[in-house]
Amino acid sequence: MDERKQRKLGRRRVLKGLAAGTAAAAVPTILLRKASAQQERTLRIVQWKHFVPDYDRWFTGFAQQFGEKNKCTVNVDYVATPDLPTAIAADISRGGGHDVFHLNGVGAWLYDQVLVDVSDVATRLEKEYGPWIKESESIGKVRGKWLAIPSWYISYPLIINTGYFKEAGETYTDKTSWQDLIKIGAKLKKAGHPFGIPVSNTPDANDDLLPWMWAFDALTFDKDGKVSFKRKEIVEWLRHAKEFYDQTMTEEVLGWDDSSNNRFIASGKGAMICNPISAYRTAAKDNPETFKNLIIVKTPLGPKGRFNGARTMSYGLYAMDGPDFLKGFEASTGYNHPFLRAFLKKPMPVIGNEPKLQLLQDFQEDVHFIGYPGPMTKTATSMYAKFIMPTMLAEVCKGKNPRQAMEEAEQKLRGV
């Protein structure tokens, strides 16, 4: 047996031993390299730095308790969103460092050459806590094997200021469409309260724009994950989105980062954003008067129905049972949404007990992930990382012909 196979098998035994006896083992992203756990019984984890500090505090405690239970040391390094890809790439390049990585917004396909097969863990989780919500396999399964286990996702509903809608004589319902919002938003923008959806090189732009495109059948992939532009539909969506931009938003959205929309709605300026509930929580803390008028609503309807956006999270937890997941969900103040249906029992922690957030308990019924209607392939992930779709729309908003912008975006994607 060659050295690489020996390392692989040794690593696998250690991880299985550490997970033994637990109710569920969520081991999504174990990277094959010089495994410190083999030699020192120390696990080194790179973890995404959460928008909700209480979740990081909870996770630190969880990691410590796990280490005590399994007689090992668990070290957690919290890394901000922009630095995660660099941290992962550096460890892979040098073949050592951390053992487990939290993947923010990407799945197994991007790192399929260095991930451990955890199909046995996925099967065990599904049996005990499943089934998985739809499209979970598109994130973690590559060529028939589970190489990452989706742990939770961030929902992207609409957050609206009902006070401004009421002043304009408008209401938002479950029947409101994207086209309806153009009419409503034009009135609100004229009153000094525009809408805000980022059209910039920031992750939130991807998470907002992709489901908006899908609602118009403006697809860029087929069900097998191959690049397949629906050109007519994409051009039609671009024309619609350009009208939406002109009528309801201001040019500031062309330069937004992920925190801009939070400030926009919390400040009292904005009438509507599409964002996780972090913006809702920010307003509650920073501007209670504005917060009183904020509600969470379903995303608008498009010609093809309702499509919810989400950012997926796969990260290394070696032993997380049901109560532990729900404790983490509570620590995140309802930010983290589960992939396993056993954790969706109503009322869910936090959001099931807050009237304005209860509709998020059904968010998974309309949610789709990067690469839809296919899996989250390397190409789809690269499209996300390179902001190909936000750039395409931004160019149209600045005056470029929609068909030209679409053709340039397709060329970029086929060149990935």
Tab-separated table of C-alpha atoms in Angstrom:
chain	number	residue	atom	x	y	z
A	1	MET	CA	0.000	0.000	0.000
A	2	ASP	CA	1.520	3.336	-0.986
A	3	GLU	CA	2.061	6.148	1.500
A	4	ARG	CA	-0.883	8.250	0.298
A	5	LYS	CA	-3.343	5.372	0.766
A	6	GLN	CA	-1.938	4.647	4.213
A	7	ARG	CA	-2.454	8.273	5.221
A	8	LYS	CA	-5.984	8.212	3.866
A	9	LEU	CA	-6.992	5.067	5.717
A	10	GLY	CA	-5.318	6.208	8.918
A	11	ARG	CA	-7.118	9.520	8.762
A	12	ARG	CA	-10.448	7.819	8.166
A	13	ARG	CA	-10.030	5.535	11.197
A	14	VAL	CA	-9.248	8.480	13.451
A	15	LEU	CA	-12.308	10.435	12.331
A	16	LYS	CA	-14.627	7.464	12.648
A	17	GLY	CA	-13.256	6.783	16.100
A	18	LEU	CA	-13.855	10.347	17.194
A	19	ALA	CA	-17.421	10.227	15.920
A	20	ALA	CA	-18.218	6.835	17.434
A	21	GLY	CA	-21.207	6.658	19.720
A	22	THR	CA	-22.719	9.995	18.695
A	23	ALA	CA	-26.274	10.384	17.417
A	24	ALA	CA	-25.146	11.981	14.167
A	25	ALA	CA	-21.807	12.829	12.615
A	26	ALA	CA	-21.748	15.813	10.289
A	27	VAL	CA	-18.313	15.689	8.679
A	28	PRO	CA	-18.619	17.718	5.515
A	29	THR	CA	-15.214	19.017	4.594
A	30	ILE	CA	-12.280	16.906	5.697
A	31	LEU	CA	-9.322	17.768	3.515
A	32	LEU	CA	-6.739	15.070	2.833
A	33	ARG	CA	-3.300	16.270	3.805
A	34	LYS	CA	-0.896	15.678	6.708
A	35	ALA	CA	-3.550	14.988	9.275
A	36	SER	CA	-2.691	16.374	12.660
A	37	ALA	CA	-5.388	14.252	14.259
A	38	GLN	CA	-3.415	11.103	13.422
A	39	GLN	CA	-0.325	12.283	15.232
A	40	GLU	CA	-1.505	14.573	18.022
A	41	ARG	CA	-5.237	13.937	18.380
A	42	THR	CA	-5.684	17.606	17.614
A	43	LEU	CA	-8.262	18.848	15.128
A	44	ARG	CA	-7.660	22.241	13.558
A	45	ILE	CA	-10.747	23.883	12.059
A	46	VAL	CA	-11.105	26.970	9.903
A	47	GLN	CA	-14.572	28.313	10.621
A	48	TRP	CA	-16.446	31.127	8.900
A	49	LYS	CA	-16.777	34.133	11.178
A	50	HIS	CA	-20.520	34.382	11.717
A	51	PHE	CA	-22.507	37.596	11.415
A	52	VAL	CA	-24.043	36.673	14.777
A	53	PRO	CA	-21.243	36.662	17.399
A	54	ASP	CA	-23.292	34.499	19.764
A	55	TYR	CA	-23.104	31.657	17.264
A	56	ASP	CA	-19.301	31.764	17.261
A	57	ARG	CA	-19.312	31.724	21.045
A	58	TRP	CA	-21.648	28.736	21.002
A	59	PHE	CA	-19.499	26.926	18.425
A	60	THR	CA	-16.351	27.480	20.509
A	61	GLY	CA	-18.092	25.892	23.470
A	62	PHE	CA	-19.385	23.046	21.338
A	63	ALA	CA	-15.891	22.321	19.983
A	64	GLN	CA	-14.447	22.290	23.495
A	65	GLN	CA	-17.132	19.895	24.739
A	66	PHE	CA	-16.548	17.623	21.778
A	67	GLY	CA	-12.828	17.557	22.499
A	68	GLU	CA	-13.397	16.661	26.126
A	69	LYS	CA	-15.805	13.881	25.187
A	70	ASN	CA	-13.495	12.379	22.571
A	71	LYS	CA	-10.187	13.001	24.373
A	72	CYS	CA	-8.733	15.328	21.775
A	73	THR	CA	-7.966	19.012	21.352
A	74	VAL	CA	-10.071	21.084	18.967
A	75	ASN	CA	-8.631	24.413	17.793
A	76	VAL	CA	-10.961	26.763	15.887
A	77	ASP	CA	-9.736	29.680	13.789
A	78	TYR	CA	-12.491	32.099	12.745
A	79	VAL	CA	-11.974	33.613	9.292
A	80	ALA	CA	-13.963	36.390	7.617
A	81	THR	CA	-15.762	35.741	4.320
A	82	PRO	CA	-13.193	37.327	1.951
A	83	ASP	CA	-10.307	35.390	3.498
A	84	LEU	CA	-11.781	31.878	3.460
A	85	PRO	CA	-10.767	30.896	-0.104
A	86	THR	CA	-7.202	32.050	0.545
A	87	ALA	CA	-7.007	30.093	3.801
A	88	ILE	CA	-8.215	26.911	2.106
A	89	ALA	CA	-5.943	27.319	-0.925
A	90	ALA	CA	-2.891	27.940	1.248
A	91	ASP	CA	-3.385	24.769	3.283
A	92	ILE	CA	-4.021	22.635	0.224
A	93	SER	CA	-0.940	24.052	-1.471
A	94	ARG	CA	1.406	23.243	1.396
A	95	GLY	CA	-0.266	19.936	2.228
A	96	GLY	CA	-0.752	20.744	5.886
A	97	GLY	CA	-2.201	23.077	8.457
A	98	HIS	CA	-5.880	22.787	9.232
A	99	ASP	CA	-7.815	19.532	9.027
A	100	VAL	CA	-11.365	20.786	8.573
A	101	PHE	CA	-12.772	23.696	6.612
A	102	HIS	CA	-16.077	25.468	6.675
A	103	LEU	CA	-17.150	26.134	3.079
A	104	ASN	CA	-19.112	29.345	2.695
A	105	GLY	CA	-21.292	29.434	-0.422
A	106	VAL	CA	-19.509	26.568	-2.195
A	107	GLY	CA	-19.896	22.806	-2.133
A	108	ALA	CA	-17.904	19.636	-2.625
A	109	TRP	CA	-17.317	20.011	-6.359
A	110	LEU	CA	-14.775	22.796	-5.970
A	111	TYR	CA	-12.489	20.629	-3.823
A	112	ASP	CA	-13.446	17.156	-5.018
A	113	GLN	CA	-9.799	16.076	-5.441
A	114	VAL	CA	-8.957	16.551	-1.762
A	115	LEU	CA	-12.140	15.597	0.074
A	116	VAL	CA	-12.811	12.381	1.950
A	117	ASP	CA	-15.751	10.175	0.925
A	118	VAL	CA	-18.343	10.588	3.694
A	119	SER	CA	-21.197	8.708	2.018
A	120	ASP	CA	-21.554	6.487	5.091
A	121	VAL	CA	-22.064	9.576	7.248
A	122	ALA	CA	-24.600	11.041	4.824
A	123	THR	CA	-26.545	7.788	4.793
A	124	ARG	CA	-26.532	7.658	8.574
A	125	LEU	CA	-27.731	11.251	8.868
A	126	GLU	CA	-30.516	10.711	6.362
A	127	LYS	CA	-31.673	7.598	8.167
A	128	GLU	CA	-31.745	9.261	11.569
A	129	TYR	CA	-32.750	12.833	10.728
A	130	GLY	CA	-33.801	12.861	7.089
A	131	PRO	CA	-34.811	13.108	4.488
A	132	TRP	CA	-32.604	15.846	3.118
A	133	ILE	CA	-34.416	18.867	1.731
A	134	LYS	CA	-34.483	18.990	-2.070
A	135	GLU	CA	-31.252	19.713	-3.924
A	136	SER	CA	-29.047	18.956	-0.913
A	137	GLU	CA	-27.266	16.342	-3.000
A	138	SER	CA	-26.326	19.020	-5.546
A	139	ILE	CA	-24.091	20.568	-2.880
A	140	GLY	CA	-22.392	17.574	-1.313
A	141	LYS	CA	-22.525	14.724	-3.810
A	142	VAL	CA	-19.984	14.368	-6.636
A	143	ARG	CA	-20.166	11.503	-9.151
A	144	GLY	CA	-22.234	9.347	-6.829
A	145	LYS	CA	-20.232	9.988	-3.629
A	146	TRP	CA	-20.935	12.377	-0.769
A	147	LEU	CA	-17.748	14.436	-0.378
A	148	ALA	CA	-19.333	17.174	1.738
A	149	ILE	CA	-22.344	17.201	3.994
A	150	PRO	CA	-24.456	20.361	3.883
A	151	SER	CA	-24.897	21.633	7.402
A	152	TRP	CA	-27.055	24.759	7.124
A	153	TYR	CA	-27.946	27.555	4.763
A	154	ILE	CA	-28.740	31.260	4.998
A	155	SER	CA	-32.144	32.316	3.702
A	156	TYR	CA	-32.684	35.416	1.555
A	157	PRO	CA	-36.293	36.612	1.987
A	158	LEU	CA	-37.494	40.164	1.362
A	159	ILE	CA	-37.429	42.672	4.213
A	160	ILE	CA	-39.835	45.560	3.681
A	161	ASN	CA	-40.763	48.721	5.551
A	162	THR	CA	-44.547	48.507	5.835
A	163	GLY	CA	-44.760	52.149	6.923
A	164	TYR	CA	-43.451	53.352	3.566
A	165	PHE	CA	-45.647	50.919	1.648
A	166	LYS	CA	-48.686	52.181	3.562
A	167	GLU	CA	-47.807	55.831	2.898
A	168	ALA	CA	-47.728	55.030	-0.818
A	169	GLY	CA	-51.072	53.251	-0.604
A	170	GLU	CA	-49.502	49.872	-1.383
A	171	THR	CA	-49.417	46.474	0.311
A	172	TYR	CA	-47.242	43.419	-0.188
A	173	THR	CA	-48.934	40.004	-0.345
A	174	ASP	CA	-48.039	36.421	-1.237
A	175	LYS	CA	-49.347	37.215	-4.733
A	176	THR	CA	-47.030	40.199	-5.352
A	177	SER	CA	-44.850	39.691	-8.436
A	178	TRP	CA	-41.535	41.146	-9.537
A	179	GLN	CA	-43.436	43.160	-12.115
A	180	ASP	CA	-45.764	44.529	-9.410
A	181	LEU	CA	-42.718	45.686	-7.460
A	182	ILE	CA	-41.633	47.940	-10.312
A	183	LYS	CA	-44.883	49.889	-10.035
A	184	ILE	CA	-44.750	49.965	-6.236
A	185	GLY	CA	-41.041	50.781	-6.120
A	186	ALA	CA	-41.372	53.684	-8.536
A	187	LYS	CA	-43.800	55.376	-6.155
A	188	LEU	CA	-41.598	54.713	-3.139
A	189	LYS	CA	-38.429	55.906	-4.882
A	190	LYS	CA	-40.190	59.147	-5.798
A	191	ALA	CA	-41.140	59.530	-2.123
A	192	GLY	CA	-37.460	59.181	-1.159
A	193	HIS	CA	-37.487	55.516	-0.123
A	194	PRO	CA	-36.009	53.367	-2.927
A	195	PHE	CA	-35.540	49.619	-3.058
A	196	GLY	CA	-32.094	48.100	-2.632
A	197	ILE	CA	-30.765	44.950	-4.328
A	198	PRO	CA	-26.974	44.864	-4.815
A	199	VAL	CA	-25.755	44.784	-8.422
A	200	SER	CA	-22.066	44.602	-7.606
A	201	ASN	CA	-19.163	42.231	-7.012
A	202	THR	CA	-20.355	41.042	-3.625
A	203	PRO	CA	-21.763	37.635	-2.572
A	204	ASP	CA	-25.180	39.080	-1.673
A	205	ALA	CA	-25.597	40.135	-5.301
A	206	ASN	CA	-25.280	36.511	-6.431
A	207	ASP	CA	-27.675	35.304	-3.758
A	208	ASP	CA	-30.264	37.921	-4.733
A	209	LEU	CA	-29.945	37.914	-8.523
A	210	LEU	CA	-29.723	34.189	-9.281
A	211	PRO	CA	-33.165	33.219	-7.880
A	212	TRP	CA	-34.616	36.314	-9.538
A	213	MET	CA	-33.286	34.992	-12.852
A	214	TRP	CA	-34.625	31.493	-12.174
A	215	ALA	CA	-38.096	32.931	-11.540
A	216	PHE	CA	-37.973	34.138	-15.161
A	217	ASP	CA	-36.571	30.821	-16.441
A	218	ALA	CA	-33.341	32.679	-17.286
A	219	LEU	CA	-31.123	29.642	-16.710
A	220	THR	CA	-27.397	29.271	-17.348
A	221	PHE	CA	-27.031	25.495	-16.746
A	222	ASP	CA	-28.909	22.331	-17.620
A	223	LYS	CA	-29.892	19.610	-15.153
A	224	ASP	CA	-26.536	17.877	-15.617
A	225	GLY	CA	-24.577	21.006	-14.722
A	226	LYS	CA	-23.401	21.847	-18.239
A	227	VAL	CA	-23.357	25.476	-19.384
A	228	SER	CA	-26.583	26.023	-21.305
A	229	PHE	CA	-27.710	29.635	-21.639
A	230	LYS	CA	-31.424	30.178	-22.257
A	231	ARG	CA	-30.564	33.240	-24.289
A	232	LYS	CA	-34.034	34.561	-25.044
A	233	GLU	CA	-35.108	34.319	-21.399
A	234	ILE	CA	-31.873	35.860	-20.089
A	235	VAL	CA	-32.182	38.846	-22.420
A	236	GLU	CA	-35.829	39.302	-21.386
A	237	TRP	CA	-34.852	39.152	-17.715
A	238	LEU	CA	-32.077	41.710	-18.270
A	239	ARG	CA	-34.563	44.125	-19.824
A	240	HIS	CA	-36.937	43.591	-16.912
A	241	ALA	CA	-34.143	43.982	-14.323
A	242	LYS	CA	-32.922	47.161	-16.029
A	243	GLU	CA	-36.427	48.632	-15.729
A	244	PHE	CA	-36.505	47.542	-12.082
A	245	TYR	CA	-33.170	49.279	-11.486
A	246	ASP	CA	-34.213	52.484	-13.260
A	247	GLN	CA	-37.614	52.735	-11.614
A	248	THR	CA	-36.997	51.539	-8.060
A	249	MET	CA	-33.308	51.849	-7.125
A	250	THR	CA	-30.405	54.297	-7.169
A	251	GLU	CA	-26.912	53.875	-8.591
A	252	GLU	CA	-25.470	53.278	-5.125
A	253	VAL	CA	-26.392	49.566	-5.473
A	254	LEU	CA	-23.692	49.259	-8.156
A	255	GLY	CA	-21.028	49.670	-5.470
A	256	TRP	CA	-22.535	47.883	-2.490
A	257	ASP	CA	-20.813	45.304	-0.305
A	258	ASP	CA	-22.610	42.715	1.849
A	259	SER	CA	-23.206	45.141	4.711
A	260	SER	CA	-24.591	47.984	2.588
A	261	ASN	CA	-28.138	46.671	2.352
A	262	ASN	CA	-28.216	46.129	6.121
A	263	ARG	CA	-27.381	49.775	6.702
A	264	PHE	CA	-29.750	50.859	3.933
A	265	ILE	CA	-32.841	49.299	5.534
A	266	ALA	CA	-31.815	49.881	9.166
A	267	SER	CA	-31.147	53.573	8.584
A	268	GLY	CA	-34.738	54.156	7.554
A	269	LYS	CA	-33.828	55.155	4.007
A	270	GLY	CA	-34.732	51.972	2.165
A	271	ALA	CA	-38.201	50.535	1.623
A	272	MET	CA	-37.171	47.020	0.610
A	273	ILE	CA	-34.145	44.720	0.453
A	274	CYS	CA	-33.542	41.017	-0.203
A	275	ASN	CA	-31.278	39.810	2.584
A	276	PRO	CA	-30.853	37.405	5.514
A	277	ILE	CA	-32.415	38.391	8.810
A	278	SER	CA	-29.099	39.908	9.920
A	279	ALA	CA	-30.432	43.183	8.461
A	280	TYR	CA	-33.614	42.762	10.496
A	281	ARG	CA	-31.592	42.154	13.671
A	282	THR	CA	-29.338	45.141	12.924
A	283	ALA	CA	-32.349	47.444	12.679
A	284	ALA	CA	-33.731	46.133	15.967
A	285	LYS	CA	-30.492	47.149	17.677
A	286	ASP	CA	-29.596	50.353	15.832
A	287	ASN	CA	-32.933	51.930	14.917
A	288	PRO	CA	-35.897	50.610	16.962
A	289	GLU	CA	-38.325	53.098	15.395
A	290	THR	CA	-37.578	51.810	11.904
A	291	PHE	CA	-37.570	48.224	13.142
A	292	LYS	CA	-41.201	48.520	14.233
A	293	ASN	CA	-42.229	48.813	10.586
A	294	LEU	CA	-40.018	46.046	9.202
A	295	ILE	CA	-41.465	42.664	8.284
A	296	ILE	CA	-40.161	39.549	6.547
A	297	VAL	CA	-42.149	38.530	3.447
A	298	LYS	CA	-41.977	35.846	0.787
A	299	THR	CA	-39.941	36.575	-2.305
A	300	PRO	CA	-41.959	37.851	-5.296
A	301	LEU	CA	-43.487	35.664	-7.976
A	302	GLY	CA	-41.995	35.463	-11.452
A	303	PRO	CA	-43.403	33.892	-14.619
A	304	LYS	CA	-42.086	30.508	-13.401
A	305	GLY	CA	-43.207	30.920	-9.800
A	306	ARG	CA	-41.401	31.677	-6.548
A	307	PHE	CA	-37.681	30.964	-6.214
A	308	ASN	CA	-35.889	31.528	-2.920
A	309	GLY	CA	-32.175	32.237	-2.743
A	310	ALA	CA	-29.749	30.901	-0.156
A	311	ARG	CA	-26.070	30.670	0.681
A	312	THR	CA	-25.035	27.163	1.630
A	313	MET	CA	-22.726	26.272	4.488
A	314	SER	CA	-20.798	23.007	4.721
A	315	TYR	CA	-18.361	22.840	7.609
A	316	GLY	CA	-16.626	20.369	9.843
A	317	LEU	CA	-18.541	19.172	12.832
A	318	TYR	CA	-17.550	15.689	13.855
A	319	ALA	CA	-20.366	14.992	16.276
A	320	MET	CA	-23.500	17.041	16.195
A	321	ASP	CA	-26.721	15.503	17.424
A	322	GLY	CA	-30.215	16.923	17.132
A	323	PRO	CA	-30.224	18.963	20.347
A	324	ASP	CA	-26.807	20.403	19.471
A	325	PHE	CA	-27.977	21.570	16.053
A	326	LEU	CA	-31.037	23.223	17.542
A	327	LYS	CA	-28.890	24.945	20.168
A	328	GLY	CA	-26.700	26.320	17.395
A	329	PHE	CA	-29.778	27.437	15.466
A	330	GLU	CA	-30.985	29.271	18.557
A	331	ALA	CA	-27.563	30.864	19.132
A	332	SER	CA	-27.660	32.174	15.550
A	333	THR	CA	-30.999	33.902	16.369
A	334	GLY	CA	-32.687	31.999	13.542
A	335	TYR	CA	-30.028	32.757	10.927
A	336	ASN	CA	-28.969	29.132	10.264
A	337	HIS	CA	-31.461	26.910	8.418
A	338	PRO	CA	-31.160	23.095	8.469
A	339	PHE	CA	-30.877	20.731	5.518
A	340	LEU	CA	-32.359	17.773	7.392
A	341	ARG	CA	-36.116	17.715	7.817
A	342	ALA	CA	-36.090	16.347	11.369
A	343	PHE	CA	-34.868	19.774	12.439
A	344	LEU	CA	-37.765	21.524	10.665
A	345	LYS	CA	-40.414	20.435	13.140
A	346	LYS	CA	-42.626	23.380	14.030
A	347	PRO	CA	-42.375	25.530	15.968
A	348	MET	CA	-38.701	25.875	15.101
A	349	PRO	CA	-36.445	27.595	17.645
A	350	VAL	CA	-36.554	31.400	17.529
A	351	ILE	CA	-38.286	31.890	14.177
A	352	GLY	CA	-41.230	29.703	15.172
A	353	ASN	CA	-41.866	31.925	18.163
A	354	GLU	CA	-41.458	35.325	16.477
A	355	PRO	CA	-44.629	36.143	14.492
A	356	LYS	CA	-42.753	38.229	11.891
A	357	LEU	CA	-40.353	35.362	11.156
A	358	GLN	CA	-42.662	32.329	11.205
A	359	LEU	CA	-42.984	32.135	7.427
A	360	LEU	CA	-39.255	31.287	7.273
A	361	GLN	CA	-40.149	27.859	8.668
A	362	ASP	CA	-41.305	26.971	5.126
A	363	PHE	CA	-38.500	28.732	3.233
A	364	GLN	CA	-36.991	25.397	2.163
A	365	GLU	CA	-40.019	24.544	0.018
A	366	ASP	CA	-39.002	27.124	-2.614
A	367	VAL	CA	-35.237	27.266	-2.099
A	368	HIS	CA	-32.689	26.450	-4.810
A	369	PHE	CA	-28.903	26.535	-4.842
A	370	ILE	CA	-26.050	27.628	-7.098
A	371	GLY	CA	-26.021	25.698	-10.360
A	372	TYR	CA	-29.803	25.212	-10.518
A	373	PRO	CA	-31.273	23.176	-12.148
A	374	GLY	CA	-28.034	21.182	-11.995
A	375	PRO	CA	-25.520	20.515	-9.191
A	376	MET	CA	-23.123	23.011	-7.633
A	377	THR	CA	-20.283	22.212	-10.017
A	378	LYS	CA	-16.860	23.854	-10.223
A	379	THR	CA	-18.182	25.937	-13.118
A	380	ALA	CA	-21.228	27.092	-11.183
A	381	THR	CA	-19.083	27.910	-8.157
A	382	SER	CA	-16.656	29.841	-10.349
A	383	MET	CA	-19.560	31.775	-11.844
A	384	TYR	CA	-20.477	32.755	-8.289
A	385	ALA	CA	-16.895	33.599	-7.270
A	386	LYS	CA	-16.238	35.683	-10.387
A	387	PHE	CA	-19.567	37.563	-10.071
A	388	ILE	CA	-20.401	36.879	-13.709
A	389	MET	CA	-24.146	37.444	-13.345
A	390	PRO	CA	-23.937	40.651	-11.223
A	391	THR	CA	-21.384	42.039	-13.690
A	392	MET	CA	-23.690	41.210	-16.600
A	393	LEU	CA	-26.604	43.101	-15.049
A	394	ALA	CA	-24.403	45.998	-13.883
A	395	GLU	CA	-23.220	46.538	-17.447
A	396	VAL	CA	-26.829	46.656	-18.653
A	397	CYS	CA	-27.761	49.085	-15.879
A	398	LYS	CA	-24.944	51.339	-17.125
A	399	GLY	CA	-26.298	51.252	-20.669
A	400	LYS	CA	-24.874	48.193	-22.430
A	401	ASN	CA	-27.139	46.322	-24.831
A	402	PRO	CA	-28.699	43.331	-22.991
A	403	ARG	CA	-27.891	40.854	-25.754
A	404	GLN	CA	-24.249	41.951	-25.870
A	405	ALA	CA	-23.962	41.717	-22.081
A	406	MET	CA	-25.494	38.243	-22.155
A	407	GLU	CA	-23.130	37.039	-24.881
A	408	GLU	CA	-20.110	38.361	-22.966
A	409	ALA	CA	-21.293	36.636	-19.779
A	410	GLU	CA	-21.757	33.346	-21.629
A	411	GLN	CA	-18.273	33.625	-23.089
A	412	LYS	CA	-16.817	34.235	-19.618
A	413	LEU	CA	-18.654	31.251	-18.181
A	414	ARG	CA	-17.628	28.907	-20.981
A	415	GLY	CA	-14.051	30.057	-20.455
A	416	VAL	CA	-13.992	29.097	-16.782
